[in-house]
Structures are given as structure tokens and as C-alpha cells.
PDB file of C-alpha atoms in Angstrom:
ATOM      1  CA  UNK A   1     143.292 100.340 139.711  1.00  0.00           C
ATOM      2  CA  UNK A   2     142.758  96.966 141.083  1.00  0.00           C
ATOM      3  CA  UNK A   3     144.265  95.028 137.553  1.00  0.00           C
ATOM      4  CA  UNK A   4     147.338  97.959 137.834  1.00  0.00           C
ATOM      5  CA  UNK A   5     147.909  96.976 141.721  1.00  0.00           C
ATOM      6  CA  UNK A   6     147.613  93.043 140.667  1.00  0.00           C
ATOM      7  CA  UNK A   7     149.986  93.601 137.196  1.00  0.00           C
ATOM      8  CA  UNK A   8     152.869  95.617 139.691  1.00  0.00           C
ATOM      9  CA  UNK A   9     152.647  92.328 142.072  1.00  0.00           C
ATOM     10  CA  UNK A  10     153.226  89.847 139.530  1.00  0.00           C
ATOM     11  CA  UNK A  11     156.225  92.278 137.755  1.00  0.00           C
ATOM     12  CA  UNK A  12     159.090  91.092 139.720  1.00  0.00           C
ATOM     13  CA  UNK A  13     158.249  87.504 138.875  1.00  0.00           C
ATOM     14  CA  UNK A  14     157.710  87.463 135.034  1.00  0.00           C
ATOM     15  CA  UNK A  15     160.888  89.938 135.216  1.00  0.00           C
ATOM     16  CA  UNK A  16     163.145  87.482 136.730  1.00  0.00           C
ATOM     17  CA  UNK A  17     161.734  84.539 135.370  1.00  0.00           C
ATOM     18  CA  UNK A  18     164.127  82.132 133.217  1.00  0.00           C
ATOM     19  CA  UNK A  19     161.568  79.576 131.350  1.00  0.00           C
ATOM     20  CA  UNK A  20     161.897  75.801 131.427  1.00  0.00           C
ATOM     21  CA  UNK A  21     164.485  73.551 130.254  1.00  0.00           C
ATOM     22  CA  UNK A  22     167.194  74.889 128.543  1.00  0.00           C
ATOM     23  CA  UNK A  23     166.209  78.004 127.518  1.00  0.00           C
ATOM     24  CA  UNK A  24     165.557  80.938 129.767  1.00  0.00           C
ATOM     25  CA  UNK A  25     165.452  84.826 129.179  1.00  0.00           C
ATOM     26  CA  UNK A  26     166.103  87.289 131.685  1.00  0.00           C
ATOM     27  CA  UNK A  27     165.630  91.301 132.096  1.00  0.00           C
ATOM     28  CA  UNK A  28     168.049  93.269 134.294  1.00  0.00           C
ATOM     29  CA  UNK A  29     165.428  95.593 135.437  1.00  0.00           C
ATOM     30  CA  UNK A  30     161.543  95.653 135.455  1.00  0.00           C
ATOM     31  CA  UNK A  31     160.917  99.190 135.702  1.00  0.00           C
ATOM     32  CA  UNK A  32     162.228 102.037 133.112  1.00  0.00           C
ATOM     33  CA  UNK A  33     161.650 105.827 131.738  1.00  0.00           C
ATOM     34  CA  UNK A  34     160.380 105.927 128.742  1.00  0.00           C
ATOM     35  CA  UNK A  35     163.408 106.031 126.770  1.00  0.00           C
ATOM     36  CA  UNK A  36     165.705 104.493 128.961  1.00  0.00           C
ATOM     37  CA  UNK A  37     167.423 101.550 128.359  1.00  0.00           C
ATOM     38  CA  UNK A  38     167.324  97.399 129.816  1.00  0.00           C
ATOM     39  CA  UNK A  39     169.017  94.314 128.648  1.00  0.00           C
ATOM     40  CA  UNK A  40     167.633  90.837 128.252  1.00  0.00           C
ATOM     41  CA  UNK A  41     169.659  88.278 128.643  1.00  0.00           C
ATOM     42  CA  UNK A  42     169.201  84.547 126.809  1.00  0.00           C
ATOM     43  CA  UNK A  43     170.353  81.652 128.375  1.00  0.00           C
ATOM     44  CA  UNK A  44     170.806  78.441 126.873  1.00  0.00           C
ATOM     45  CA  UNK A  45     172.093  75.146 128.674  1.00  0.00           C
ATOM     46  CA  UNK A  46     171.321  72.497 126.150  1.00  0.00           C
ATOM     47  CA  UNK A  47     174.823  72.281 124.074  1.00  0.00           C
ATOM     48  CA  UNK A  48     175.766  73.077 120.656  1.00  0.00           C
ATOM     49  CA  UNK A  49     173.700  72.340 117.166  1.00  0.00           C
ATOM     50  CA  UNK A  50     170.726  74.937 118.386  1.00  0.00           C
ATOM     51  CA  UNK A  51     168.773  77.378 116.392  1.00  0.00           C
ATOM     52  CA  UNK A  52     169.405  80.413 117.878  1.00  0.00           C
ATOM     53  CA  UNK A  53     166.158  82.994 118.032  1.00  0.00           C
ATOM     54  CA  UNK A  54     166.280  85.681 115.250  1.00  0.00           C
ATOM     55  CA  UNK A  55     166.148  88.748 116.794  1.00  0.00           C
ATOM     56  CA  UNK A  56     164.834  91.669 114.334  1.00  0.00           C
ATOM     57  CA  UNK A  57     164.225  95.473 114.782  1.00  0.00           C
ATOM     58  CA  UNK A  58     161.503  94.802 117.804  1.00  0.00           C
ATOM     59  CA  UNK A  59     160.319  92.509 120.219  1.00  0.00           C
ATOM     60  CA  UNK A  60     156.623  93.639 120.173  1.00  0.00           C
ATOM     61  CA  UNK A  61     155.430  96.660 118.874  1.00  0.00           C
ATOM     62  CA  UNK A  62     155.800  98.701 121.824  1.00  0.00           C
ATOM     63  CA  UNK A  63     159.578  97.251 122.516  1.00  0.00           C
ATOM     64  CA  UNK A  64     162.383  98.250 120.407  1.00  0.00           C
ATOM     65  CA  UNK A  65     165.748  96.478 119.718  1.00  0.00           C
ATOM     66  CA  UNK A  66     168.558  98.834 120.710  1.00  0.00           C
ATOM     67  CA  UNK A  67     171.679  96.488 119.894  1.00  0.00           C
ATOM     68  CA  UNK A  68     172.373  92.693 119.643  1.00  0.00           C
ATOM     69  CA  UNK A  69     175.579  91.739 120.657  1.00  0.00           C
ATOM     70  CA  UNK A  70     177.240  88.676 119.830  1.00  0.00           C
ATOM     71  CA  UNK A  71     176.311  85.013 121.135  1.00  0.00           C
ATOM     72  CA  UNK A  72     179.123  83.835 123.775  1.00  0.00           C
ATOM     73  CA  UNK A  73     179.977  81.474 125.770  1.00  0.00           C
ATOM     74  CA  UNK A  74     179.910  81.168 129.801  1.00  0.00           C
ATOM     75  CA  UNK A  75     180.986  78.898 132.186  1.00  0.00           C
ATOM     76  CA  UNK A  76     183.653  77.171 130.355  1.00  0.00           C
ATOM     77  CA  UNK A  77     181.363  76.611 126.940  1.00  0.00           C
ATOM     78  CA  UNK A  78     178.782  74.883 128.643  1.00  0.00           C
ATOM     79  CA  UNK A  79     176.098  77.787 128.216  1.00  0.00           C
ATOM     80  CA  UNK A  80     175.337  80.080 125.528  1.00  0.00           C
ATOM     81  CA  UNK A  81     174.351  83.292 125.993  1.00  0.00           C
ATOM     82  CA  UNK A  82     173.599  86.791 124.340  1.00  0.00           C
ATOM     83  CA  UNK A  83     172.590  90.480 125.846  1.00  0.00           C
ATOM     84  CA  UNK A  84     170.108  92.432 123.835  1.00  0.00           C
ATOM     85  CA  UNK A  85     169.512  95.883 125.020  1.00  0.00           C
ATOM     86  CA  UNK A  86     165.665  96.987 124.214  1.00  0.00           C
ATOM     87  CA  UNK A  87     163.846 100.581 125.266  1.00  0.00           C
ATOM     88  CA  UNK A  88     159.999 101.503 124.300  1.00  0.00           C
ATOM     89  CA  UNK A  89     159.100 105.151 124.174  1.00  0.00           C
ATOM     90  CA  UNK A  90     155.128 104.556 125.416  1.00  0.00           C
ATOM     91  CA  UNK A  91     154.182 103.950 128.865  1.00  0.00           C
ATOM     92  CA  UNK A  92     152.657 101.410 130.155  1.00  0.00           C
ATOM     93  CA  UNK A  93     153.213  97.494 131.282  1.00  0.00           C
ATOM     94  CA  UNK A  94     154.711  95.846 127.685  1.00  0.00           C
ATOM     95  CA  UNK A  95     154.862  91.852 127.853  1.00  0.00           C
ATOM     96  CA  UNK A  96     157.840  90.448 125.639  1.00  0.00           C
ATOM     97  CA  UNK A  97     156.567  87.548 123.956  1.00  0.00           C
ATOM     98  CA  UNK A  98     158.487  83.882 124.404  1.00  0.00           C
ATOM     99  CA  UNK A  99     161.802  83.194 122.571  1.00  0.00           C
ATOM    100  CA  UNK A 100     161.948  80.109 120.322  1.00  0.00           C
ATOM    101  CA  UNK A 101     165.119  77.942 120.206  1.00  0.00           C
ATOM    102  CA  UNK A 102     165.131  75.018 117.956  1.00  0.00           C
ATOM    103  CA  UNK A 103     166.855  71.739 119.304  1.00  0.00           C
ATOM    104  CA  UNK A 104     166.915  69.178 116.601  1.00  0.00           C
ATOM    105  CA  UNK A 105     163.050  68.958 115.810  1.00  0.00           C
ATOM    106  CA  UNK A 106     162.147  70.098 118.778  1.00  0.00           C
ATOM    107  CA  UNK A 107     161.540  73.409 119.619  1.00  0.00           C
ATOM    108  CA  UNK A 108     162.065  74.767 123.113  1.00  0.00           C
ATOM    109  CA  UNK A 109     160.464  78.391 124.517  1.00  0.00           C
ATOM    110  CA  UNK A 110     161.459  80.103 127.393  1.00  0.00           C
ATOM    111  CA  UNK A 111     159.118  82.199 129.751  1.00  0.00           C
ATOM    112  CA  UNK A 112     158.093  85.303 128.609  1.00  0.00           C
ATOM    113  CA  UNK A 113     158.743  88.680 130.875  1.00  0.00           C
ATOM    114  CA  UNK A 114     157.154  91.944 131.551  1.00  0.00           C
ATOM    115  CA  UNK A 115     158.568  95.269 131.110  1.00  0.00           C
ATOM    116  CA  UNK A 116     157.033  98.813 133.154  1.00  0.00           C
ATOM    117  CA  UNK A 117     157.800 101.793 131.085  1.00  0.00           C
ATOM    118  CA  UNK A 118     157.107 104.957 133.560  1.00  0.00           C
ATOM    119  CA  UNK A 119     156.434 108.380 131.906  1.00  0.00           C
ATOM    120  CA  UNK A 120     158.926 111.660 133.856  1.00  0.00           C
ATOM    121  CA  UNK A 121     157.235 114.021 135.997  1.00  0.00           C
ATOM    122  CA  UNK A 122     156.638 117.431 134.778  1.00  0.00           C
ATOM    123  CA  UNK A 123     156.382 120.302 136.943  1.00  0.00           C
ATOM    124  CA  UNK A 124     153.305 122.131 135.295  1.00  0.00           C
ATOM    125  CA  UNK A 125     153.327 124.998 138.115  1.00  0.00           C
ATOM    126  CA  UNK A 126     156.729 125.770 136.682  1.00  0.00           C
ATOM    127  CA  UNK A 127     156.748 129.221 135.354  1.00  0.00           C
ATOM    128  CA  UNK A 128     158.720 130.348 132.039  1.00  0.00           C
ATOM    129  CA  UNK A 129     162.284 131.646 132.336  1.00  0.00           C
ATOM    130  CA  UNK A 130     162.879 134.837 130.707  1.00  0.00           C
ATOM    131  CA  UNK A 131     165.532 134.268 128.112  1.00  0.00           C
ATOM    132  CA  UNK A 132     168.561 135.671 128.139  1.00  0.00           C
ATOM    133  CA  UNK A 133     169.758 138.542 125.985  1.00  0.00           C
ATOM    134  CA  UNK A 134     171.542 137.876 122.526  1.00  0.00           C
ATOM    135  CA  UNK A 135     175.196 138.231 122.963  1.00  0.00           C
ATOM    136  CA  UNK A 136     177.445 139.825 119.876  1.00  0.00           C
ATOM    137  CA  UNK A 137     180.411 137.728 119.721  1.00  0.00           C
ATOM    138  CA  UNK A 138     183.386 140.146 117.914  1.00  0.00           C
ATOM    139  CA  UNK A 139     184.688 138.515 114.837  1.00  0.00           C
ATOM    140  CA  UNK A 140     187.548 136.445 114.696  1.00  0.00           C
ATOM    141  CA  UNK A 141     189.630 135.275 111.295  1.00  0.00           C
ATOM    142  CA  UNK A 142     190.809 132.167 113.434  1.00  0.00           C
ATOM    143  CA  UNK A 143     187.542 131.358 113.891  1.00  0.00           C
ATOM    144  CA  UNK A 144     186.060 131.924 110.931  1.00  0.00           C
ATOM    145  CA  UNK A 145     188.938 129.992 109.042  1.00  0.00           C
ATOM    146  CA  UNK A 146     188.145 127.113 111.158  1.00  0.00           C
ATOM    147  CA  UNK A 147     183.978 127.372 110.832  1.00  0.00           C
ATOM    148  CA  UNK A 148     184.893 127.180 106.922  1.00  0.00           C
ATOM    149  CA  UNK A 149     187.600 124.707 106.920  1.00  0.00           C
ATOM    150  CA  UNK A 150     185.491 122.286 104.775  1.00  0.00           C
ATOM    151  CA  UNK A 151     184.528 124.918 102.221  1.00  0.00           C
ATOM    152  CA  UNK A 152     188.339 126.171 101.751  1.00  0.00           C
ATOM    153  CA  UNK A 153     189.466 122.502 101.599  1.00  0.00           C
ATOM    154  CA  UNK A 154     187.146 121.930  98.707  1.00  0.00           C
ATOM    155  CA  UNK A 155     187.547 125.110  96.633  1.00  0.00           C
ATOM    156  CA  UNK A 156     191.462 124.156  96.873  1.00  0.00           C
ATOM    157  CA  UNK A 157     190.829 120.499  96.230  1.00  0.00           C
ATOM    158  CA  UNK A 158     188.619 121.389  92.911  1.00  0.00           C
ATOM    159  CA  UNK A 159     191.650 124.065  91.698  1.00  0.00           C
ATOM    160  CA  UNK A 160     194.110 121.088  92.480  1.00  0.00           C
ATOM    161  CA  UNK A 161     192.053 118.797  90.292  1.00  0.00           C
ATOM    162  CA  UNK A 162     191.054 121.248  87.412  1.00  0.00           C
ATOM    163  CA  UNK A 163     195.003 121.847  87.166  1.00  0.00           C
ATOM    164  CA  UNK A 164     196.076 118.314  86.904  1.00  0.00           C
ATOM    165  CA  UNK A 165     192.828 117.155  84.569  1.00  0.00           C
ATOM    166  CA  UNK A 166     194.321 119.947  81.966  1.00  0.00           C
ATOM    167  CA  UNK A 167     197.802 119.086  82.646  1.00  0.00           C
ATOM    168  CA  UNK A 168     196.633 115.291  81.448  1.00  0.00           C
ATOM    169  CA  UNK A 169     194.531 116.701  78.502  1.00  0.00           C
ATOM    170  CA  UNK A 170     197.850 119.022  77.149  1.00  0.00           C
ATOM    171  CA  UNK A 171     199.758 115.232  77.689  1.00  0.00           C
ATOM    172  CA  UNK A 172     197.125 113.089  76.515  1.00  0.00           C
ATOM    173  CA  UNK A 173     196.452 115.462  73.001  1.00  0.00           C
ATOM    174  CA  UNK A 174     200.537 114.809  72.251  1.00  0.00           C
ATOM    175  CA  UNK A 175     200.204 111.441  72.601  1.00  0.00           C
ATOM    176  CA  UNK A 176     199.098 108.595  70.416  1.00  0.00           C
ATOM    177  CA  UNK A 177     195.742 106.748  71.960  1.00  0.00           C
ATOM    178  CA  UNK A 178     196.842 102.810  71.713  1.00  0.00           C
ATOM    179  CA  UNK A 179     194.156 100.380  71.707  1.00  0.00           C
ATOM    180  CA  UNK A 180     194.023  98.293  75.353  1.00  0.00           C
ATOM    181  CA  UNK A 181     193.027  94.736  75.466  1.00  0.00           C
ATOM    182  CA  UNK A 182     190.312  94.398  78.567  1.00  0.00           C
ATOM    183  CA  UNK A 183     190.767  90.001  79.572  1.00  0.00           C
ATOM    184  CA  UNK A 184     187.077  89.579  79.707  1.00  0.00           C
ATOM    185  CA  UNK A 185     185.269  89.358  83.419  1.00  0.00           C
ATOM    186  CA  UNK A 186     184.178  85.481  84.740  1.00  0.00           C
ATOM    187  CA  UNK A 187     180.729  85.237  85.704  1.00  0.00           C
ATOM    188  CA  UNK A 188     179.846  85.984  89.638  1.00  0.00           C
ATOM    189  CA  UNK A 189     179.554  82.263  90.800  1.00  0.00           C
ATOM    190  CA  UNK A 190     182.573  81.539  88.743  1.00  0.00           C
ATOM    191  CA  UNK A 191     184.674  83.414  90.149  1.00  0.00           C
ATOM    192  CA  UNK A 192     183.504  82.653  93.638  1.00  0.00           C
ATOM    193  CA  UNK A 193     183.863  78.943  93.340  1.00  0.00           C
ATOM    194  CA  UNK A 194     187.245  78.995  91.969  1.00  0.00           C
ATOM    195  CA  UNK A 195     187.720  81.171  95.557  1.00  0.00           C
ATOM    196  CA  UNK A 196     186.533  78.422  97.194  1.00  0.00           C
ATOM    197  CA  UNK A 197     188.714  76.094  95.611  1.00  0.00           C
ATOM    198  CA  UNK A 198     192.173  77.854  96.010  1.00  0.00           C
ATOM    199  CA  UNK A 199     190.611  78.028 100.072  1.00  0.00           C
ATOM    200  CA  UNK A 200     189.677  74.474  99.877  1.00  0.00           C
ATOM    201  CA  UNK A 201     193.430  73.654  98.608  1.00  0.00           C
ATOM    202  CA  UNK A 202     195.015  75.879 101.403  1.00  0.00           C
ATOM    203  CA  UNK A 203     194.122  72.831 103.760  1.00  0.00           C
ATOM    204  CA  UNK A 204     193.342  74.742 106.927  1.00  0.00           C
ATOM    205  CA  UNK A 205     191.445  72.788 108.882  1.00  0.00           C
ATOM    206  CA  UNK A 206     193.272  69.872 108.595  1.00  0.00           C
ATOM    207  CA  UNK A 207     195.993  71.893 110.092  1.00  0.00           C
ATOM    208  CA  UNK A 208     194.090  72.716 113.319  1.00  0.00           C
ATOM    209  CA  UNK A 209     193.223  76.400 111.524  1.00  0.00           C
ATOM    210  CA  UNK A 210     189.645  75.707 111.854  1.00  0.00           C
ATOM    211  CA  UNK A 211     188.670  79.630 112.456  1.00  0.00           C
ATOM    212  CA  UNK A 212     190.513  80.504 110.110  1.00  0.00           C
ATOM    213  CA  UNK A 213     189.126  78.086 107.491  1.00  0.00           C
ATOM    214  CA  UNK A 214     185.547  78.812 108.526  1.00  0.00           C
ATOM    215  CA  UNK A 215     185.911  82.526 108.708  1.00  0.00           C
ATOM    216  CA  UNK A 216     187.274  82.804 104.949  1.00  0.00           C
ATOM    217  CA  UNK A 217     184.949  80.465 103.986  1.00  0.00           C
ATOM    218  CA  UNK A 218     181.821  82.634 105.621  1.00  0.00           C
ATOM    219  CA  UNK A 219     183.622  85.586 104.122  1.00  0.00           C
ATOM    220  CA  UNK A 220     183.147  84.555 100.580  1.00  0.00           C
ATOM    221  CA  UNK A 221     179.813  83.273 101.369  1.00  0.00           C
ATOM    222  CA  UNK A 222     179.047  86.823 102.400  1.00  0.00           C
ATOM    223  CA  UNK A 223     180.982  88.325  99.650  1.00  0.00           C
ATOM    224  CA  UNK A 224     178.950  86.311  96.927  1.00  0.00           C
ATOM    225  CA  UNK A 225     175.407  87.434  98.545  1.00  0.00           C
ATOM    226  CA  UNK A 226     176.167  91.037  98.982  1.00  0.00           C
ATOM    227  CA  UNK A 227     177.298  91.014  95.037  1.00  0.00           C
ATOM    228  CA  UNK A 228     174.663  88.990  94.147  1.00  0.00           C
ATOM    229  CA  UNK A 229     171.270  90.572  95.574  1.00  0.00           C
ATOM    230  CA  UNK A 230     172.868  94.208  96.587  1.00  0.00           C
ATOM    231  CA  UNK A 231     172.756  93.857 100.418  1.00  0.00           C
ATOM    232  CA  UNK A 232     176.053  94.887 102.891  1.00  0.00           C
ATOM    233  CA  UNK A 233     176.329  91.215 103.737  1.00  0.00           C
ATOM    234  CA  UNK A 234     179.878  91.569 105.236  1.00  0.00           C
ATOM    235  CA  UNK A 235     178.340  94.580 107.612  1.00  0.00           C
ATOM    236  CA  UNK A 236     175.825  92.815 109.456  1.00  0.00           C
ATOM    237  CA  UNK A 237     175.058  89.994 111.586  1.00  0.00           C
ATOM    238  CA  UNK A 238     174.210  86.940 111.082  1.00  0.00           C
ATOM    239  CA  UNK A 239     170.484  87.617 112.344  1.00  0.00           C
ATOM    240  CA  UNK A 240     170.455  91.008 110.516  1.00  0.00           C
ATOM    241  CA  UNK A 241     171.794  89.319 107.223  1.00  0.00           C
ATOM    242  CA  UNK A 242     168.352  86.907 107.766  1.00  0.00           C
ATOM    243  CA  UNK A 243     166.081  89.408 108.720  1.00  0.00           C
ATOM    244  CA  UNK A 244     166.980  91.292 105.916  1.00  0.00           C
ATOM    245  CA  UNK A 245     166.899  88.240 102.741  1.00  0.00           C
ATOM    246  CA  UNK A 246     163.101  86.836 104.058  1.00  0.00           C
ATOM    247  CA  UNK A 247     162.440  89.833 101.148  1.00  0.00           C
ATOM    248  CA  UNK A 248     165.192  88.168  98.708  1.00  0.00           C
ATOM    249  CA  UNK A 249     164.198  85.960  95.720  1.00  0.00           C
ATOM    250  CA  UNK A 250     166.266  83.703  97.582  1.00  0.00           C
ATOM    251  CA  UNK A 251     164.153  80.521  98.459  1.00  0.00           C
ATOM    252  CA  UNK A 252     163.126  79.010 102.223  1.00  0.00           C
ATOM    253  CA  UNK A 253     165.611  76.236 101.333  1.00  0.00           C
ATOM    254  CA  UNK A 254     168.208  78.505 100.219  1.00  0.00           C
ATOM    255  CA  UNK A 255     167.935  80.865 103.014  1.00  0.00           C
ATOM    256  CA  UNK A 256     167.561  77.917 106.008  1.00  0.00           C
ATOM    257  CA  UNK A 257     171.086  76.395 104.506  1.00  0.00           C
ATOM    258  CA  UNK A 258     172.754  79.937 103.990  1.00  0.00           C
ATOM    259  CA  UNK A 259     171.556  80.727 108.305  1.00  0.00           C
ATOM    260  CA  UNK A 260     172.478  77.373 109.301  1.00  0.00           C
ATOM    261  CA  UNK A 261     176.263  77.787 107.560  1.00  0.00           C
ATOM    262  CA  UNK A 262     176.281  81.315 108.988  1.00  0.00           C
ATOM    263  CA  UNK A 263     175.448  79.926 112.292  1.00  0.00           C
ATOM    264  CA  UNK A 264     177.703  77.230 112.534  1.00  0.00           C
ATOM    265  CA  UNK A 265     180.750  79.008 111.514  1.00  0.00           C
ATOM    266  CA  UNK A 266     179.888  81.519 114.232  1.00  0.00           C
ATOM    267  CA  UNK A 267     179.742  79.150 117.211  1.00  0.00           C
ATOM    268  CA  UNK A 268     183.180  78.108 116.031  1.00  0.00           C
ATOM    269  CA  UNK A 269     184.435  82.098 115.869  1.00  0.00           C
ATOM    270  CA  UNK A 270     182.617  83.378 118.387  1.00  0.00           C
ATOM    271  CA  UNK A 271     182.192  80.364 120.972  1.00  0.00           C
ATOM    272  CA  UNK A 272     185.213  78.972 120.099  1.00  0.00           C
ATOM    273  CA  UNK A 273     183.599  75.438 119.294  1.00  0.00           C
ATOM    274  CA  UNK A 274     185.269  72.686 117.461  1.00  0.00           C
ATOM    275  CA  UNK A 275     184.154  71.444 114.427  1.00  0.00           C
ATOM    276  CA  UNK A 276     184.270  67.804 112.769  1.00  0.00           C
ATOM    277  CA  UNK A 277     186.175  67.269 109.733  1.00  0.00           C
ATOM    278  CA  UNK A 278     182.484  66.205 108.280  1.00  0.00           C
ATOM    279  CA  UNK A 279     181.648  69.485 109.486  1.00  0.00           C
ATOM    280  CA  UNK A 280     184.090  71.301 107.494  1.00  0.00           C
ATOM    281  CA  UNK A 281     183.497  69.401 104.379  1.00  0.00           C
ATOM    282  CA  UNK A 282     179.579  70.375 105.140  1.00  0.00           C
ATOM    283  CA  UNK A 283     180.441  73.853 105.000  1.00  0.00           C
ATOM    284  CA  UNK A 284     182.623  73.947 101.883  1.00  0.00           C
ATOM    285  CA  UNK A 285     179.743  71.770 100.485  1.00  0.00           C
ATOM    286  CA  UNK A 286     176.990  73.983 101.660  1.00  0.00           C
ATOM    287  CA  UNK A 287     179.062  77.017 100.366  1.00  0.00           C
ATOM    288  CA  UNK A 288     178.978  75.433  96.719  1.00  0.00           C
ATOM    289  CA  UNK A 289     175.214  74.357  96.612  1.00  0.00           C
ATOM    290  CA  UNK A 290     173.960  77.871  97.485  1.00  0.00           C
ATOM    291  CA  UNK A 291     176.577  79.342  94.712  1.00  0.00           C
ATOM    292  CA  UNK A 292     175.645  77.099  92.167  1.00  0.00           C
ATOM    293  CA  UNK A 293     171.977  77.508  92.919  1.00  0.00           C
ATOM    294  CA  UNK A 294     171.655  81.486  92.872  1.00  0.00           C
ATOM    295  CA  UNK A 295     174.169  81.382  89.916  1.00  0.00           C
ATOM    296  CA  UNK A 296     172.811  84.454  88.004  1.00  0.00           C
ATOM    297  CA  UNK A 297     171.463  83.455  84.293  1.00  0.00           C
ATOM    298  CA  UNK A 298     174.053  84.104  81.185  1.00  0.00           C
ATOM    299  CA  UNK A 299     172.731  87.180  79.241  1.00  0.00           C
ATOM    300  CA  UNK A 300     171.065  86.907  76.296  1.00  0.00           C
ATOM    301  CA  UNK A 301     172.026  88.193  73.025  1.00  0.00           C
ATOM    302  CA  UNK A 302     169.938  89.472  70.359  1.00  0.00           C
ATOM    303  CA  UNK A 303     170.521  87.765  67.214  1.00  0.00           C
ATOM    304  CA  UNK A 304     171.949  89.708  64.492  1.00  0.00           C
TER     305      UNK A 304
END
């Protein structure tokens, strides 16, 4: 009772507590039902060119990850920030461990917090309600029409098809089959890098389009990857994307130059940052390395 008493004191202060430096991590409340929901906030003051945190599916393994929303900007650029709502469904006092942010080769932590999840009181002297008695409802064609919408939808939909498949059979019998010439496929990375090339001869950048250039560019990127190793790359996040690949046969080189692209192009669509023109030409360069180095192997052919 004594360690509870002393834990509740000390609550407030690892709740509101915002680390040293530039980082700092914040919760918006220090007390919750189990179930309910908080948001911590990351702070950091430091400038452009960090590593942001990579934020999976927990923070411990009594605190779940609810939603991640994007890294922005506040007071006029000079501060990055990013709200991640969390909820645990066990009781108890739940410490979330310190967030890492990597400044050059530094790497900078900020304080870690402490999270109350309170059970909800149940009434055991409650007694049972009776339930109440089943109630007939008369029919109704409306009603039933609409309950089996889907169903009469798809039996018309299947009669709709089945006429016009033997409409195109009776048409396809009285006509001569002619032999069609299929222009044979390029490669994946081929056809990707030539991408890259008619993007690269668009000039964007150097026209002051530098979100556009870098989110066409991290489009194709994406594209490639989700092609490549089967993964919805255009439907997640940039920490989602990462969390997911650590299982990928893509290497720790490969995968620390495909987050750092990611994450660079996002500080310039999300935080409205300005690039360098040897930043661009990084990106486009970056973009053609990891291409050329997942590049899947030509397929062999059995000799005859």
C-alpha cells in the first residue's frame, strides 16, 4: 500500500515530464479506464536532419498504439512534433519506456512517463433484470426487399452476366480467332528506372516544385517495393512501411537508405521544409541505388 501511495505521488511528475535537450514526450492525462484512450505527444526542438523514433504496434507490452498521426510542424517550423494516441486494457501503473531520436551520431532520449490504467466499478449487489418478452414484428415486403437487397442484386447481376457471356460465345463461334501480338513486359527495375528518368527530365525542382518532385519520386519508390516484396507500400506510413520490411530480405543498408529517403521527403511534404538541390539529386540517387540493388534476378531457362 505504501509503494501504491508513493507510485500515485510521483504520477503527475513522470506524466508531465518532457526529457532533456531537445527531445521531450508528453501524456495528456495520467489516469485512464481500461480501454480508454490518451495521447502522447513528442516534442523535438533541435532542427531538421533527425531520426525520428519508429513507433510500432506497442509501446510496452501492456500499452497499445491506437493511431500515429503525421509529424508536423509548430511554432513557425522551429519544432517538430507528432500525437500518438495509446490505450492498455490491464490495470495497473504501466511505465512507457524513453523515445530515441538520432541527431547526427548522437542519439538523444527523452524522459520516460507513467500511465494509471483504473479498472470500472461493478455493482455486484445488482440484481438481474427480467428480460423482456419477445415481440412478433408483422411482415413487411418493404422490409424484407430491403434486408435482401444484396442477395437480389447478385442473383440479377449473375443473370446479367450469364446473358452477355453467351451473347459473346454465339459472336465469338462466328468469328475468325486472329492471332494477337503481346510487346513483351520490361523487367520490374526497368521499368521503374526509366520512371525515374522521364521524372528526373520533368525538371521540378529546379522549378521551385520541390513537393511535387519529392512526392512522385517517393511514390515510385513505394510503387517499386510494394511490387517487389508484396507489401501495400503506398498504404502505410513511413514508420509502418519500416516496421513492417525489418522481416524483408531487404538488407540493414538497404532498409536505413530506403527510411532515410522516406523520411526526408516527408519533412519536405509534411513540414513543409526546403530541400538543397544536393538534396534532390540525393534522392533521385538514393532512389536508383536501392532499384538497382533489389533488381529481381532474370529467370532461368532450361536448356533444350
Amino acid at each position: 500500500m505504501r509503494m501504491l501511495t508513493i507510485i500515485g505521488g510521483l504520477l503527475p511528475l513522470a506524466t508531465m515530464a518532457q526529457g532533456h535537450g531537445p527531445a521531450s514526450a508528453a501524456l495528456d492525462r495520467s489516469e485512464l479506464r481500461i480501454g480508454e484512450q490518451a495521447v502522447v505527444t513528442l516534442r523535438w526542438s533541435g532542427g531538421a536532419g533527425v531520426a525520428w523514433p519508429l513507433i510500432g504496434d506497442t509501446l510496452s507490452t501492456r500499452i497499445e498504439v491506437v493511431r500515429r498521426a503525421p509529424i508536423d510542424t509548430a511554432e513557425q517550423g522551429a519544432v517538430l512534433e507528432q500525437r500518438i494516441t495509446v490505450t492498455s486494457f490491464d490495470t495497473g501503473y504501466w511505465a512507457i519506456p524513453p523515445f530515441r531520436f538520432g541527431a547526427g551520431q548522437e542519439v538523444v532520449e527523452s524522459a520516460p512517463l507513467l500511465l494509471h490504467v483504473l479498472p470500472y466499478a461493478v455493482d455486484s449487489l445488482a440484481l438481474p433484470k427480467e428480460p423482456k418478452p419477445i415481440h412478433a414484428a408483422p411482415f413487411s415486403l418493404s422490409w424484407w426487399i430491403r434486408e435482401h437487397a444484396a442477395w437480389i442484386a447478385g442473383a440479377l447481376a449473375i443473370a446479367l452476366a450469364a446473358a452477355l457471356a453467351l451473347v459473346l460465345v454465339r459472336r465469338m463461334k462466328n468469328r475468325q480467332a486472329r492471332p494477337v501480338e503481346v510487346a513483351p513486359l520490361l523487367p520490374l527495375h526497368e521499368r521503374y528506372l526509366l520512371d525515374l528518368d522521364a521524372l528526373e527530365r520533368e525538371r521540378l525542382w529546379q522549378q521551385g516544385e520541390h513537393k511535387a518532385y519529392q512526392s512522385r519520386l517517393t511514390d515510385l519508390l513505394r510503387g517499386y517495393i510494394e511490387e517487389r516484396y508484396q507489401v501495400p507500400a503506398l498504404e502505410r506510413t513511413t514508420d509502418e512501411l519500416m516496421q513492417e520490411l525489418k522481416v524483408s530480405p531487404l538488407s540493414l543498408e538497404q532498409q536505413s537508405l530506403l527510411a532515410n529517403a522516406l523520411r526526408s521527403a516527408d519533412l519536405v511534404k509534411f513540414a513543409k521544409a526546403l530541400p538543397s538541390p544536393q538534396e534532390n539529386e540525393q534522392l533521385m540517387a538514393a532512389a536508383r541505388r536501392l532499384i538497382r540493388e533489389t533488381a529481381p534476378p532474370p529467370p532461368v531457362h532450361a536448356k533444350p
